[in-house]
Every structure is written in C-alpha cells, then in structure tokens.
mmCIF file of C-alpha atoms in Angstrom:
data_model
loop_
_atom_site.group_PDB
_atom_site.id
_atom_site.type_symbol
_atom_site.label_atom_id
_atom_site.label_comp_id
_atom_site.label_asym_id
_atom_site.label_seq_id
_atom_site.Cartn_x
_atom_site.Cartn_y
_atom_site.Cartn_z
ATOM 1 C CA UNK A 1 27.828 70.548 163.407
ATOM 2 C CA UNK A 2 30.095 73.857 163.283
ATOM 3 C CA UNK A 3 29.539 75.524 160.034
ATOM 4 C CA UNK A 4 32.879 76.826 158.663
ATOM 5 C CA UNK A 5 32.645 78.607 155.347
ATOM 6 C CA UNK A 6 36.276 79.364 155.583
ATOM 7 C CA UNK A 7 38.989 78.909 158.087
ATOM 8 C CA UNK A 8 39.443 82.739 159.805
ATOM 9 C CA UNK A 9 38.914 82.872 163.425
ATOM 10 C CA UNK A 10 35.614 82.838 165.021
ATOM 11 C CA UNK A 11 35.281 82.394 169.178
ATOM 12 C CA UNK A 12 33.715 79.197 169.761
ATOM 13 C CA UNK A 13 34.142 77.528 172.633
ATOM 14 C CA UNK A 14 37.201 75.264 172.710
ATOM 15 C CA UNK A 15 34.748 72.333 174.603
ATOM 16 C CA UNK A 16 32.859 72.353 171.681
ATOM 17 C CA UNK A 17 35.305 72.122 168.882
ATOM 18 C CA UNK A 18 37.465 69.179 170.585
ATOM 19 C CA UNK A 19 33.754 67.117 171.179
ATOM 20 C CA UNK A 20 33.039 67.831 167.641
ATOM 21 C CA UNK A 21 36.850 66.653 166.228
ATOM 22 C CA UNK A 22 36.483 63.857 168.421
ATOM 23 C CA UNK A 23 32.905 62.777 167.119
ATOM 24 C CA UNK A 24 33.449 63.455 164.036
ATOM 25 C CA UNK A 25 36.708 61.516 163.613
ATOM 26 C CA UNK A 26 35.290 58.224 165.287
ATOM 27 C CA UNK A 27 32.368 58.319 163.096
ATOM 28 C CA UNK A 28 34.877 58.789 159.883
ATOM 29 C CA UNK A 29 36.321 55.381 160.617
ATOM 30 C CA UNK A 30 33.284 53.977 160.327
ATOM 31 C CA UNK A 31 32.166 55.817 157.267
ATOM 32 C CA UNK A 32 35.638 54.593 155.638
ATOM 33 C CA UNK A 33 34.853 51.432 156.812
ATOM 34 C CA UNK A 34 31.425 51.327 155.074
ATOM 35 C CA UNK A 35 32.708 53.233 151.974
ATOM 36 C CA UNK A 36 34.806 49.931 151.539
ATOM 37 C CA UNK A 37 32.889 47.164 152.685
ATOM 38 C CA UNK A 38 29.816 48.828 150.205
ATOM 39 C CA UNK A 39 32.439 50.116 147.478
ATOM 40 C CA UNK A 40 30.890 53.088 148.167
ATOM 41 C CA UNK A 41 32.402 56.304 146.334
ATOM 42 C CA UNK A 42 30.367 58.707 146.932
ATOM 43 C CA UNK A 43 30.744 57.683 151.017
ATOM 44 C CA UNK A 44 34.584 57.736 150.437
ATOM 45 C CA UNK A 45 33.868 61.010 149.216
ATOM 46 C CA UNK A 46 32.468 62.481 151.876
ATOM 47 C CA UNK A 47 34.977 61.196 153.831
ATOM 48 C CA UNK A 48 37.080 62.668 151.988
ATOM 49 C CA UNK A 49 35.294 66.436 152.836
ATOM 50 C CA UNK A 50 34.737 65.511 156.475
ATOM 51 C CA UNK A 51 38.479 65.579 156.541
ATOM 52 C CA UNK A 52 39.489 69.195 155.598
ATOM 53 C CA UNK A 53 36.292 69.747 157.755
ATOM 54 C CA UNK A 54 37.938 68.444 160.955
ATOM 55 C CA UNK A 55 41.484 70.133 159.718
ATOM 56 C CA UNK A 56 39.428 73.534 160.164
ATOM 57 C CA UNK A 57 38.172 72.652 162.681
ATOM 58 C CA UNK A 58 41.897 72.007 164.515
ATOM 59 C CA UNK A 59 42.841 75.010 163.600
ATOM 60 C CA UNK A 60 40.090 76.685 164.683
ATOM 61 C CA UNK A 61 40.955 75.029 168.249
ATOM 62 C CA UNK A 62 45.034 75.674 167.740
ATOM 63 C CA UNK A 63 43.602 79.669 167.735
ATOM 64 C CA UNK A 64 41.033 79.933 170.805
ATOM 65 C CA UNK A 65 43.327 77.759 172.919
ATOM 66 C CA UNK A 66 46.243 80.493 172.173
ATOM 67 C CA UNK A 67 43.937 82.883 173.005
ATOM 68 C CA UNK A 68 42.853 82.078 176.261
ATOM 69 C CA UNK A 69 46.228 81.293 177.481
ATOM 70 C CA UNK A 70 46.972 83.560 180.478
ATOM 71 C CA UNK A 71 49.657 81.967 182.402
ATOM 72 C CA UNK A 72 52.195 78.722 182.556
ATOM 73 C CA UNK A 73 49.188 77.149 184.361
ATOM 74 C CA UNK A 74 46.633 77.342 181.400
ATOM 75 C CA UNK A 75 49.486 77.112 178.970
ATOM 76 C CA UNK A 76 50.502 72.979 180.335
ATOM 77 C CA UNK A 77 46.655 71.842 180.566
ATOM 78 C CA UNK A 78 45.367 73.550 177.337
ATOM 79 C CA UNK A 79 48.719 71.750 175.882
ATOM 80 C CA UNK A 80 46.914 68.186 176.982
ATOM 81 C CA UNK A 81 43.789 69.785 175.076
ATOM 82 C CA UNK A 82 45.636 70.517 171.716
ATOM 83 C CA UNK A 83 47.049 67.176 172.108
ATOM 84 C CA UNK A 84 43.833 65.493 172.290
ATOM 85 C CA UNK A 85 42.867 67.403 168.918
ATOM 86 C CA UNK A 86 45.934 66.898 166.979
ATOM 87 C CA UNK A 87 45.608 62.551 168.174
ATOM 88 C CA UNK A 88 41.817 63.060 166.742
ATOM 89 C CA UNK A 89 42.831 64.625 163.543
ATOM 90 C CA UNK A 90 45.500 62.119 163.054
ATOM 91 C CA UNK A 91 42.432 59.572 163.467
ATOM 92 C CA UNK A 92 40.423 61.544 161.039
ATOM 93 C CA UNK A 93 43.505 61.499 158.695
ATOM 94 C CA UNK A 94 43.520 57.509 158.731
ATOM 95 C CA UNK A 95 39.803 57.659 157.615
ATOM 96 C CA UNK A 96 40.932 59.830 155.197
ATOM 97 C CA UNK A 97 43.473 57.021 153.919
ATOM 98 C CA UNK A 98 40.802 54.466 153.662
ATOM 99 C CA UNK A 99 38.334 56.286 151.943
ATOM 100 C CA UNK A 100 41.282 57.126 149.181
ATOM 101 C CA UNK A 101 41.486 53.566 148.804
ATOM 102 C CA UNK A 102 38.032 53.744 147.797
ATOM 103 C CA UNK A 103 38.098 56.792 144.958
ATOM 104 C CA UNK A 104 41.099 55.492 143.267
ATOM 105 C CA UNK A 105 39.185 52.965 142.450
ATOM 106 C CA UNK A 106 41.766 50.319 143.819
ATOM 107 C CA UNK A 107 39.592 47.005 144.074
ATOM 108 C CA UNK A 108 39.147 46.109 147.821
ATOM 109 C CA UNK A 109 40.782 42.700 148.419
ATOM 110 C CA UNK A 110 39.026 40.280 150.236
ATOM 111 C CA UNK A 111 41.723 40.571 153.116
ATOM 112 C CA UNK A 112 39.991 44.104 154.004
ATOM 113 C CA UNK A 113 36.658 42.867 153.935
ATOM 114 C CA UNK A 114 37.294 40.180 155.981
ATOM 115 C CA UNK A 115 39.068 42.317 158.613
ATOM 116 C CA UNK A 116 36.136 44.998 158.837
ATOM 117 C CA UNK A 117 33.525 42.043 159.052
ATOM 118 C CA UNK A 118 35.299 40.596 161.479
ATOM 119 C CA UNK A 119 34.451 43.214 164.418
ATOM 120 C CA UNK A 120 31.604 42.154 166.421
ATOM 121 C CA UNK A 121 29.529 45.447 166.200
ATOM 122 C CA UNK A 122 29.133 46.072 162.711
ATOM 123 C CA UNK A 123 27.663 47.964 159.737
ATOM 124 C CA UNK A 124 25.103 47.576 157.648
ATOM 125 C CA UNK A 125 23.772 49.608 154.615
ATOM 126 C CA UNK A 126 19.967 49.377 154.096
ATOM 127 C CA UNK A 127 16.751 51.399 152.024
ATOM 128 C CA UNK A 128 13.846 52.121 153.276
ATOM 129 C CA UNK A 129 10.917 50.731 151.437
ATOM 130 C CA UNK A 130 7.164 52.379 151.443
ATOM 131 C CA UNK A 131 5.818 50.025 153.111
ATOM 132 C CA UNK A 132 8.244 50.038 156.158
ATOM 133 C CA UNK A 133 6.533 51.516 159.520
ATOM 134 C CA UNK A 134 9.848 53.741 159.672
ATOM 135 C CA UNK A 135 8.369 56.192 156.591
ATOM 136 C CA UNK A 136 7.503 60.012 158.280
ATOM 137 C CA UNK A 137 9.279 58.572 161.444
ATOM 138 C CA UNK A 138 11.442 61.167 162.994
ATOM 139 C CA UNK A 139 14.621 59.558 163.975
ATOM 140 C CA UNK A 140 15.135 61.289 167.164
ATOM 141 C CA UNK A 141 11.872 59.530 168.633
ATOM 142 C CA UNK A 142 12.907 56.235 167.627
ATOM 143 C CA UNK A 143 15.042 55.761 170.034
ATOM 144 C CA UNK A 144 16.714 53.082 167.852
ATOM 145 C CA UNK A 145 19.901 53.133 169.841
ATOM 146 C CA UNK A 146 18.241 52.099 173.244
ATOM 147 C CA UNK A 147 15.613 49.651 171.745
ATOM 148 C CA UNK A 148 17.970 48.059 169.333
ATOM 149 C CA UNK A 149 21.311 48.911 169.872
ATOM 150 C CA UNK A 150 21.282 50.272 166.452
ATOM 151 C CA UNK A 151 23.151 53.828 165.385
ATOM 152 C CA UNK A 152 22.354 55.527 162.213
ATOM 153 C CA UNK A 153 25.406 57.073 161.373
ATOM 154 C CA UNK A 154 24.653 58.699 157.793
ATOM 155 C CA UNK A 155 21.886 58.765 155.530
ATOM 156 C CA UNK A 156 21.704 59.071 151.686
ATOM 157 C CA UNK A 157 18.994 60.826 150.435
ATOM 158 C CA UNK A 158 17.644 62.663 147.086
ATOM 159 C CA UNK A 159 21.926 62.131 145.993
ATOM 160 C CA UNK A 160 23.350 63.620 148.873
ATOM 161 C CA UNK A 161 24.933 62.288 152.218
ATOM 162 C CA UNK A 162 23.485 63.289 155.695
ATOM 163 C CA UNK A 163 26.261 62.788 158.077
ATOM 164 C CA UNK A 164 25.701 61.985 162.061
ATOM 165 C CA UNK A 165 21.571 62.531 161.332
ATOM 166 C CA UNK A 166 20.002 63.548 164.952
ATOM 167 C CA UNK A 167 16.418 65.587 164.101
ATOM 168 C CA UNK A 168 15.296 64.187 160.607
ATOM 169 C CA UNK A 169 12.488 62.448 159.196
ATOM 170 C CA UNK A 170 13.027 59.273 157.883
ATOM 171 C CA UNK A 171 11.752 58.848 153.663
ATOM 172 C CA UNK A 172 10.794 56.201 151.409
ATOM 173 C CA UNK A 173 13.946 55.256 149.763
ATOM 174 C CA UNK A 174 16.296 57.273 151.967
ATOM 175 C CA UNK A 175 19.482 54.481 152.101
ATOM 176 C CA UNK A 176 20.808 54.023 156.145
ATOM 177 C CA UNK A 177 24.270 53.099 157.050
ATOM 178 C CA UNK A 178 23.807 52.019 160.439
ATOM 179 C CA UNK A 179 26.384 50.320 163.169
ATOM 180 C CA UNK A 180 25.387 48.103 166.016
ATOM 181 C CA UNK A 181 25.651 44.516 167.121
ATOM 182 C CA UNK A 182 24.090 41.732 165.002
ATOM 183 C CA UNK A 183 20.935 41.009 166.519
ATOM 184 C CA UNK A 184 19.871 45.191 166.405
ATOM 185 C CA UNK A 185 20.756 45.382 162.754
ATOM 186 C CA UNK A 186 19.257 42.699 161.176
ATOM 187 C CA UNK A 187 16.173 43.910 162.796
ATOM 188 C CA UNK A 188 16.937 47.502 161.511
ATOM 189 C CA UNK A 189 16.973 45.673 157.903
ATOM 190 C CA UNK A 190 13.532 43.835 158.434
ATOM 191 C CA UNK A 191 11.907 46.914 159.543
ATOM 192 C CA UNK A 192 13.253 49.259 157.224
ATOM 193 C CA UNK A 193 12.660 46.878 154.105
ATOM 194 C CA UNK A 194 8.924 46.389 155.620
ATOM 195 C CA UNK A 195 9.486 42.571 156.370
ATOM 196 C CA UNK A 196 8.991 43.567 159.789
ATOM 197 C CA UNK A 197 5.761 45.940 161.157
ATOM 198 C CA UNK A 198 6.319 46.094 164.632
ATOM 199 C CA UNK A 199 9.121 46.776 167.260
ATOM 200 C CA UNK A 200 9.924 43.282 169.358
ATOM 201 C CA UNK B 1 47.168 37.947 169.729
ATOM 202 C CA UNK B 2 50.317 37.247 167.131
ATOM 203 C CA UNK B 3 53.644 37.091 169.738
ATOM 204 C CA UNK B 4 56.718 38.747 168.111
ATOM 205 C CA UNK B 5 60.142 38.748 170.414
ATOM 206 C CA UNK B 6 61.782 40.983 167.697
ATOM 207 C CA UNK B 7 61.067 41.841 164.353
ATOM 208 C CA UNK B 8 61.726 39.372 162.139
ATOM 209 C CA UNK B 9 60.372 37.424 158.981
ATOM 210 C CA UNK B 10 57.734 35.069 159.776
ATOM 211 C CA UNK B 11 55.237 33.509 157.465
ATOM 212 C CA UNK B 12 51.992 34.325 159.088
ATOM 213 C CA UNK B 13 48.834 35.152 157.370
ATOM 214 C CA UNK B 14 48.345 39.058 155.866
ATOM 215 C CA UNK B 15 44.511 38.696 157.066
ATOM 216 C CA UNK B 16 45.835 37.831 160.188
ATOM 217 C CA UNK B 17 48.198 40.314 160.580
ATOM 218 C CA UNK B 18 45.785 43.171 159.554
ATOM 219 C CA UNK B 19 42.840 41.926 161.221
ATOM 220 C CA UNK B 20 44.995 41.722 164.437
ATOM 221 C CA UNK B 21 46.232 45.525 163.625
ATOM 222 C CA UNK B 22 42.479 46.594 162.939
ATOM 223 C CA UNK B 23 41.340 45.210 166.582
ATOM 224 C CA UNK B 24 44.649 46.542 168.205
ATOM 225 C CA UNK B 25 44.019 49.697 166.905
ATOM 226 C CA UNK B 26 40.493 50.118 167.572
ATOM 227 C CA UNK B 27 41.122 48.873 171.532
ATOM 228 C CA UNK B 28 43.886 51.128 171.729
ATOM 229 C CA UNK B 29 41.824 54.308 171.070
ATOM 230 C CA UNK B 30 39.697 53.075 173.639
ATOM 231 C CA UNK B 31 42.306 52.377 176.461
ATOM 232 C CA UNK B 32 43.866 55.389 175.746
ATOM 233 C CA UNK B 33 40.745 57.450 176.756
ATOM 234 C CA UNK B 34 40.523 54.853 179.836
ATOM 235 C CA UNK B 35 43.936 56.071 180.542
ATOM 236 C CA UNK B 36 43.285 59.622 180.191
ATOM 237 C CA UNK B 37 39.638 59.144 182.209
ATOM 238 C CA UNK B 38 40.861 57.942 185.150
ATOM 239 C CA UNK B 39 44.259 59.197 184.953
ATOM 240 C CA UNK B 40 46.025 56.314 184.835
ATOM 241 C CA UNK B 41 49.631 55.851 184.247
ATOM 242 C CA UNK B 42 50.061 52.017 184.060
ATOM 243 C CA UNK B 43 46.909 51.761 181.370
ATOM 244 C CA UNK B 44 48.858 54.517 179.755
ATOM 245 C CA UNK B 45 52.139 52.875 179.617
ATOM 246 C CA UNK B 46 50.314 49.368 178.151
ATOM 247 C CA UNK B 47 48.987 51.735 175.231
ATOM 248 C CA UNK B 48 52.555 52.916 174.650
ATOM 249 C CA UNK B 49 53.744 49.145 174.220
ATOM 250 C CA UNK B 50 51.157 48.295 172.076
ATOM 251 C CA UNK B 51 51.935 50.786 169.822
ATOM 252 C CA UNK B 52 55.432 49.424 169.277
ATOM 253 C CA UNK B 53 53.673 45.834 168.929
ATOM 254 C CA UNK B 54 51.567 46.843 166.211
ATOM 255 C CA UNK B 55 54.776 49.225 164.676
ATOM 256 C CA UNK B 56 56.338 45.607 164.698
ATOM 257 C CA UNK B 57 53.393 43.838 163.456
ATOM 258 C CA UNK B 58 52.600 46.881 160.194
ATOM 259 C CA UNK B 59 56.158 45.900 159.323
ATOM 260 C CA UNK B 60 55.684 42.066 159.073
ATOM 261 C CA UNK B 61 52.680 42.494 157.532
ATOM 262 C CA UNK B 62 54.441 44.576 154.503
ATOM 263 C CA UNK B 63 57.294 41.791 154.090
ATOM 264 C CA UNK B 64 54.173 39.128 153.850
ATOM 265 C CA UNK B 65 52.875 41.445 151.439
ATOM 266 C CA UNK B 66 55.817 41.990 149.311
ATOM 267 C CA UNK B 67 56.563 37.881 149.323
ATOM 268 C CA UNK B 68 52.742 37.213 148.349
ATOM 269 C CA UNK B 69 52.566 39.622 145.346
ATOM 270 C CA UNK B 70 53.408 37.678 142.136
ATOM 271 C CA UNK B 71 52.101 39.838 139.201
ATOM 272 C CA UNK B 72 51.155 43.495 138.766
ATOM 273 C CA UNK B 73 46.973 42.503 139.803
ATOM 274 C CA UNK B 74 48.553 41.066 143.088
ATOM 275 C CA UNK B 75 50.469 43.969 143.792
ATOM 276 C CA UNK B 76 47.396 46.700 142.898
ATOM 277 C CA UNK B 77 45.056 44.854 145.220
ATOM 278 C CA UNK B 78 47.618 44.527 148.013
ATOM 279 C CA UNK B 79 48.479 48.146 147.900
ATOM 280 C CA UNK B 80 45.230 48.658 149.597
ATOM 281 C CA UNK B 81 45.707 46.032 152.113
ATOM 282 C CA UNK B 82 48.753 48.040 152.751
ATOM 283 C CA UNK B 83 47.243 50.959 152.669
ATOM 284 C CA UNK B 84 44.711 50.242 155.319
ATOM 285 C CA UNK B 85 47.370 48.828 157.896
ATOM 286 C CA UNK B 86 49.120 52.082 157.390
ATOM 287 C CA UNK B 87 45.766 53.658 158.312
ATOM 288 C CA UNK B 88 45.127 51.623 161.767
ATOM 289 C CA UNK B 89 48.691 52.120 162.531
ATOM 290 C CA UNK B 90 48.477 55.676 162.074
ATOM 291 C CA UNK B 91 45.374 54.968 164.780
ATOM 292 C CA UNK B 92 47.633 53.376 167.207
ATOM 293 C CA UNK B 93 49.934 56.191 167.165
ATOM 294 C CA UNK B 94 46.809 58.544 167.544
ATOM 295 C CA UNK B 95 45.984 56.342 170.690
ATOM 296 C CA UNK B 96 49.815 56.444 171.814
ATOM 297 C CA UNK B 97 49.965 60.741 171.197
ATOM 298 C CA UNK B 98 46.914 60.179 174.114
ATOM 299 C CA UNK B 99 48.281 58.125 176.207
ATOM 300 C CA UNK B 100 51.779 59.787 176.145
ATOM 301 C CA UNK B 101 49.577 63.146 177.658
ATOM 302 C CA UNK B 102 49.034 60.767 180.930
ATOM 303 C CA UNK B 103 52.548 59.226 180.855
ATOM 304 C CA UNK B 104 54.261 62.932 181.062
ATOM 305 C CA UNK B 105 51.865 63.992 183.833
ATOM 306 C CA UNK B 106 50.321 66.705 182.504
ATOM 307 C CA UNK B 107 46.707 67.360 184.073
ATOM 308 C CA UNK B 108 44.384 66.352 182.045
ATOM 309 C CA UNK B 109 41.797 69.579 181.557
ATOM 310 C CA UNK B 110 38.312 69.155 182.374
ATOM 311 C CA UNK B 111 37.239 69.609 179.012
ATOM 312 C CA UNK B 112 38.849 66.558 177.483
ATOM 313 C CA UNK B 113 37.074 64.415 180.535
ATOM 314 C CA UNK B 114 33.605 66.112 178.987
ATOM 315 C CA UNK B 115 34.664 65.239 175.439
ATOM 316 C CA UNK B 116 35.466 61.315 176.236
ATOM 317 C CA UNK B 117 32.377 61.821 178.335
ATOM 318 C CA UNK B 118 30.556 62.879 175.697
ATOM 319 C CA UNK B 119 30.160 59.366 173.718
ATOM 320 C CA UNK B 120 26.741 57.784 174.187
ATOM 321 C CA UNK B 121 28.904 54.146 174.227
ATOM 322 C CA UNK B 122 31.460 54.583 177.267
ATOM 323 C CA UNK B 123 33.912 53.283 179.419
ATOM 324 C CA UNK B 124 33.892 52.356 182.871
ATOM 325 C CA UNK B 125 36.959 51.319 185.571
ATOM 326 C CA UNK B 126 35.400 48.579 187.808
ATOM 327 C CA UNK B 127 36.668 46.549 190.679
ATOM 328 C CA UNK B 128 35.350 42.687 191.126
ATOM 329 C CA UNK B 129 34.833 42.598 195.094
ATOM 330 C CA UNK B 130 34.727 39.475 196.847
ATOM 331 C CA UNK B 131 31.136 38.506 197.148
ATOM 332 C CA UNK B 132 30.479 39.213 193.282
ATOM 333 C CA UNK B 133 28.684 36.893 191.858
ATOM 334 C CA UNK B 134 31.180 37.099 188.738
ATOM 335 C CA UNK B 135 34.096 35.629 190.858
ATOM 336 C CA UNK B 136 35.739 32.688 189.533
ATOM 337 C CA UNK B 137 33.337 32.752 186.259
ATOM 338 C CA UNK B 138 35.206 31.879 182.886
ATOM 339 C CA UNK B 139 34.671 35.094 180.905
ATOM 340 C CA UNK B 140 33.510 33.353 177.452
ATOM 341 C CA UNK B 141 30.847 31.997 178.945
ATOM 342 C CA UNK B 142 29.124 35.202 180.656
ATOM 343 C CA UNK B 143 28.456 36.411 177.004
ATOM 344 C CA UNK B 144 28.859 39.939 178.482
ATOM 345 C CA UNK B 145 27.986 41.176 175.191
ATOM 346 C CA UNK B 146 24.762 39.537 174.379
ATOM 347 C CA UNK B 147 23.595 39.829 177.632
ATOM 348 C CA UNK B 148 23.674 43.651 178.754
ATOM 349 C CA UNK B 149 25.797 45.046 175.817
ATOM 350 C CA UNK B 150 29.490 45.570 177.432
ATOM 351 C CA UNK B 151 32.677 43.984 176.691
ATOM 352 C CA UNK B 152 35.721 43.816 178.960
ATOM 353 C CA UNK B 153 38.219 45.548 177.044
ATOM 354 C CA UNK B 154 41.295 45.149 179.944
ATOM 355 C CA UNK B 155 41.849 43.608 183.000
ATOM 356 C CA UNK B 156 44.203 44.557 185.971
ATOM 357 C CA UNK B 157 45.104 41.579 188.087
ATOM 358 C CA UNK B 158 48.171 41.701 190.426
ATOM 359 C CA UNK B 159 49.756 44.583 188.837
ATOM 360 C CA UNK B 160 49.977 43.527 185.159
ATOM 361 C CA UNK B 161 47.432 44.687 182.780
ATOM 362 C CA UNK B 162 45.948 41.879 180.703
ATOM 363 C CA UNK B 163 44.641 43.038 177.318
ATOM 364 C CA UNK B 164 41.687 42.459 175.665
ATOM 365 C CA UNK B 165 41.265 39.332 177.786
ATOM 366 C CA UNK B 166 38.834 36.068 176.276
ATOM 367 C CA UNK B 167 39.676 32.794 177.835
ATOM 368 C CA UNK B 168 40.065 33.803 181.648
ATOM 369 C CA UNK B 169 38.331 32.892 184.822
ATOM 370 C CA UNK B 170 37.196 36.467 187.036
ATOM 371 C CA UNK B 171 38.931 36.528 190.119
ATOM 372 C CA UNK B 172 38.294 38.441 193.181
ATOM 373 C CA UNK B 173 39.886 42.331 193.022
ATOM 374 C CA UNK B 174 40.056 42.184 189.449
ATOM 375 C CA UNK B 175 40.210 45.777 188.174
ATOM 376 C CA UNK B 176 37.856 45.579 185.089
ATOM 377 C CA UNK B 177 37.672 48.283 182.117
ATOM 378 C CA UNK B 178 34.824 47.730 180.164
ATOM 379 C CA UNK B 179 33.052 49.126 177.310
ATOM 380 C CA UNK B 180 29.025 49.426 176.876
ATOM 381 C CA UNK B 181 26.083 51.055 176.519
ATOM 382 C CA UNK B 182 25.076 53.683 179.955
ATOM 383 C CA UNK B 183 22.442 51.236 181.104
ATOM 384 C CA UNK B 184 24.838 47.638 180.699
ATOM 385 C CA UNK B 185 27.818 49.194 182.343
ATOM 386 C CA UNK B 186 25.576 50.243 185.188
ATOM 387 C CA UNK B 187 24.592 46.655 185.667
ATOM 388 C CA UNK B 188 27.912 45.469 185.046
ATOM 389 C CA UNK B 189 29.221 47.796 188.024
ATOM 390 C CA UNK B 190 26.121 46.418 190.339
ATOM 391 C CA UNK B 191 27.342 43.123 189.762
ATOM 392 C CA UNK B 192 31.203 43.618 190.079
ATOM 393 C CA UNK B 193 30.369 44.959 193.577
ATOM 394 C CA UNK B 194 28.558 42.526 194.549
ATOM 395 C CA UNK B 195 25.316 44.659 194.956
ATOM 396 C CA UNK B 196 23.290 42.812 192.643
ATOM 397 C CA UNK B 197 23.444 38.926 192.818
ATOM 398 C CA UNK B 198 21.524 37.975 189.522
ATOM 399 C CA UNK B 199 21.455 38.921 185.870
ATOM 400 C CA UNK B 200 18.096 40.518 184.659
#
C-alpha cells in the first residue's frame, strides 16, 4: 500500500496509484458489505479511513498526471486516466455510505442482508482456533485462492484491522473475513476452526 | 430483471428492487471494464442504459419505501435500505463515468488496460465457433460456475447485447464476456473455440 502521512506531492508513478484506487475501492465494497452483514463497527470504521485514504490518493494522481502532461496528445489519454480514478473514488465513496450505515448505529434491516447474501460468491467472517493446521502458516504460501477459491481480504488481529493481507503469518485467534464461492469458504471455516486437518 | 417502460408507481417488492440494484450495479462495474478492455462501444453504450434503468429502478424503490414505512422504527430501519440503494446507484454511475470514456472515443491509455489487468479474477471477450462443444447447450445447466469458476456476465448475439443472460441455449458465433478465475477462463476460451471437446 502507498503510505501517505499527508497529502503534499510526492512522484509516484501514476500506474501505481490508479491500480491501488482501483484495488482498494473494490475491496471497500466488500469490507462495507461485511461491516453490515457482521454489524461490524470497527470494519465500518476502517472503511471509513480507507476512504480519505483513496481521496489522497486521487489527488495524489490529479497532480502527477498534470505534471507529465506535455502536449494535447498526453493531455486527451491521461484525461481517460483521471477518469478512471475519479469513477473508482466515486466507488470508494459508496463503500463509504455503507459503512456509515454501520457507525450510526442504524439497525441493518433484513432487506440488506438478504440482498448481500444473495450474491453467489460471498463472505464469510471466521477465527482461527489453536488447533487449526493454518496457525504459523504464512498466507502467501497457502495459496488459498487457487486451491479453494478463497480470498482473505482483511484480518483482525491483537484489536486492529489488516487490510488486503499478502506476506503475513496467520495466529491463533486472528479473525478472517474472507470472499469466495460457497464450497471454498465453508472449507476455509472447517480448517480454520480445526474441524478440518488437511487440504482436500 | 424488473421491466419498467417509464417511471411510474408499481407495487413491487423493496428486497427486490434493491437486490436487483445490488446485482446491476456490481455487473455494471464489470462490463464497464469489458468495455474499456476491449474497446468496445456497443458494451459501452449497454452500460450507459443500464444506468438509467437502475436511476429508474433507485426511484421506485424510494416510493415503495416511503408507502411501506408506518411508524418512526419503520422509517429508521428503511433509511438504511435507502441508504444502500443510494450507494449501488452511486456504483452504476461510477460504471457509467467508465463507460462514457469509451463512448466519447477517447484512447484508452495503456495504463488503465494494466490496472483492469491487474485483478487476479478477470474478464475475458470470447467467441462460440461452430464446432464448440457448447453450441446449442442451455446455459443453466453447464453450471459454468461450479465447474471451472467463470460466469457469463453478457452475451452478444446478432447485434444486441443480452445481459447477464440465465435461461438461454449457446448458439454458434455467440460473442461471450465472461468472468473467472485465470485458469477457468482459459478453459472456457479452449472450449468456445472448439479446441477442446470435453470438460476436465
């Protein structure tokens, strides 16, 4: 993830920042999604951060595009670029909305949960017991999305959110939101609550 | 999918309306990046329209509201109910913002291709060739999904752009866009082109 302490300009490739608004705003909707669906605060309230995060991280863009505009040319395609960016924020913005739902503590009506269940590929919130072979694991070697189907998309551990974990350790009693079909999660849940000791 | 001529009071369900608006949404995003992707103007121009269908359905869905709420706990919860159909219709714009990029011909810059690239679940544009062994198959029944992880998001048959297709037969020159895992939208592609005649 870019680190921004505070928004002043810093040249970073404008590649990079427009794959990490556009990451970073898909996986919000499903964080919002899981912060209601789990009545999960402290998830809306990350949300909630990840949101000024990606409005840095837009302006951050807005700047290097400007700067390496040289002629009409650049200026129309970088255009499509900053486009792109300000659609993604606008995405990030809706996650944003959701998760607001969430800290006002407005009770989620049954309506909403039915409409996030409904989606095939889904979420799923889960701990990891002692016992579970996934304890020590680094996630990286798992592999879980290519033997399961399974993404982790956050991790709660110790009181504080991991978002979009890629080169961690899994611990006892670290808490997994995950999203992937069915079948992939429900084996995620067996393994991490130690019903389950071995891959299929 | 609800059909609405024009806008006008009807008494359908709220969970219908916003689970329709969640999956329209969520599709959107997606065939707005097909659009961008492969550059095309017709997939663009389908986004665009289903914006203004799920403008239309946002506002039917806040008169269904307004006629369900009957005391101040109704009208709390279904704030949030609005609340999140305002949030997946500020989605769908987010998805029309893209698709509007293709529609007014500007190029689209390498580096947005790399960041829709990026995503470890992509898209694919497909063509069905005659001596596929998916020709004439009813699309329910291939359980595309279970089977190697891809859905068929869109079809283009004969010039019209059928959305988010699920009782169909495949037909021969089918123009598929499809959304998977790397390895099940490889198979899927051997299969449209007839190259491989079995599933795994």
């Amino acid at each position: 993830m870019v680190k921004l302490e505070k928004i002043q300009y810093k040249p970073i490739p404008v590649r990079d920042l427009l794959i990490e608004i556009k990451d970073l705003s898909e996986l919000m909707i499903d964080l919002a999604y899981s912060a209601a669906l789990f009545d999960n605060r402290e998830l809306a309230e990350e949300v909630l951060e990840l949101e000024e995060h990606v409005d840095a991280l837009t302006y951050l863009l807005n700047m290097n595009v400007m700067i390496a505009v040289r002629d009409a040319q650049d200026a129309e395609r970088l255009l499509g670029v900053q486009a792109v960016a300000s659609a993604a924020n606008k995405i990030s913005d809706a996650a944003a909305d959701i998760a607001t739902i969430v800290t006002q503590n407005i009770r989620i009506h049954p309506i909403v949960t039915q409409a996030f269940m409904q989606v095939e590929e889904h979420l799923v919130r889960t701990r990891i017991n002692p016992d579970s072979i996934l304890v020590g694991e680094p996630l990286g070697k798992l592999e879980l999305a290519s033997r399961i189907g399974v993404d982790i998309i956050a991790i709660r551990r110790m009181g504080r959110w991991i978002i979009n974990p890629k080169k961690i350790n899994l611990e006892n009693a670290d808490i997994l939101i995950a999203r992937g079909a069915p079948h992939g999660i429900d084996e995620l849940k067996k393994i991490a609550e130690g019903r389950v000791k071995s891959w299929d």
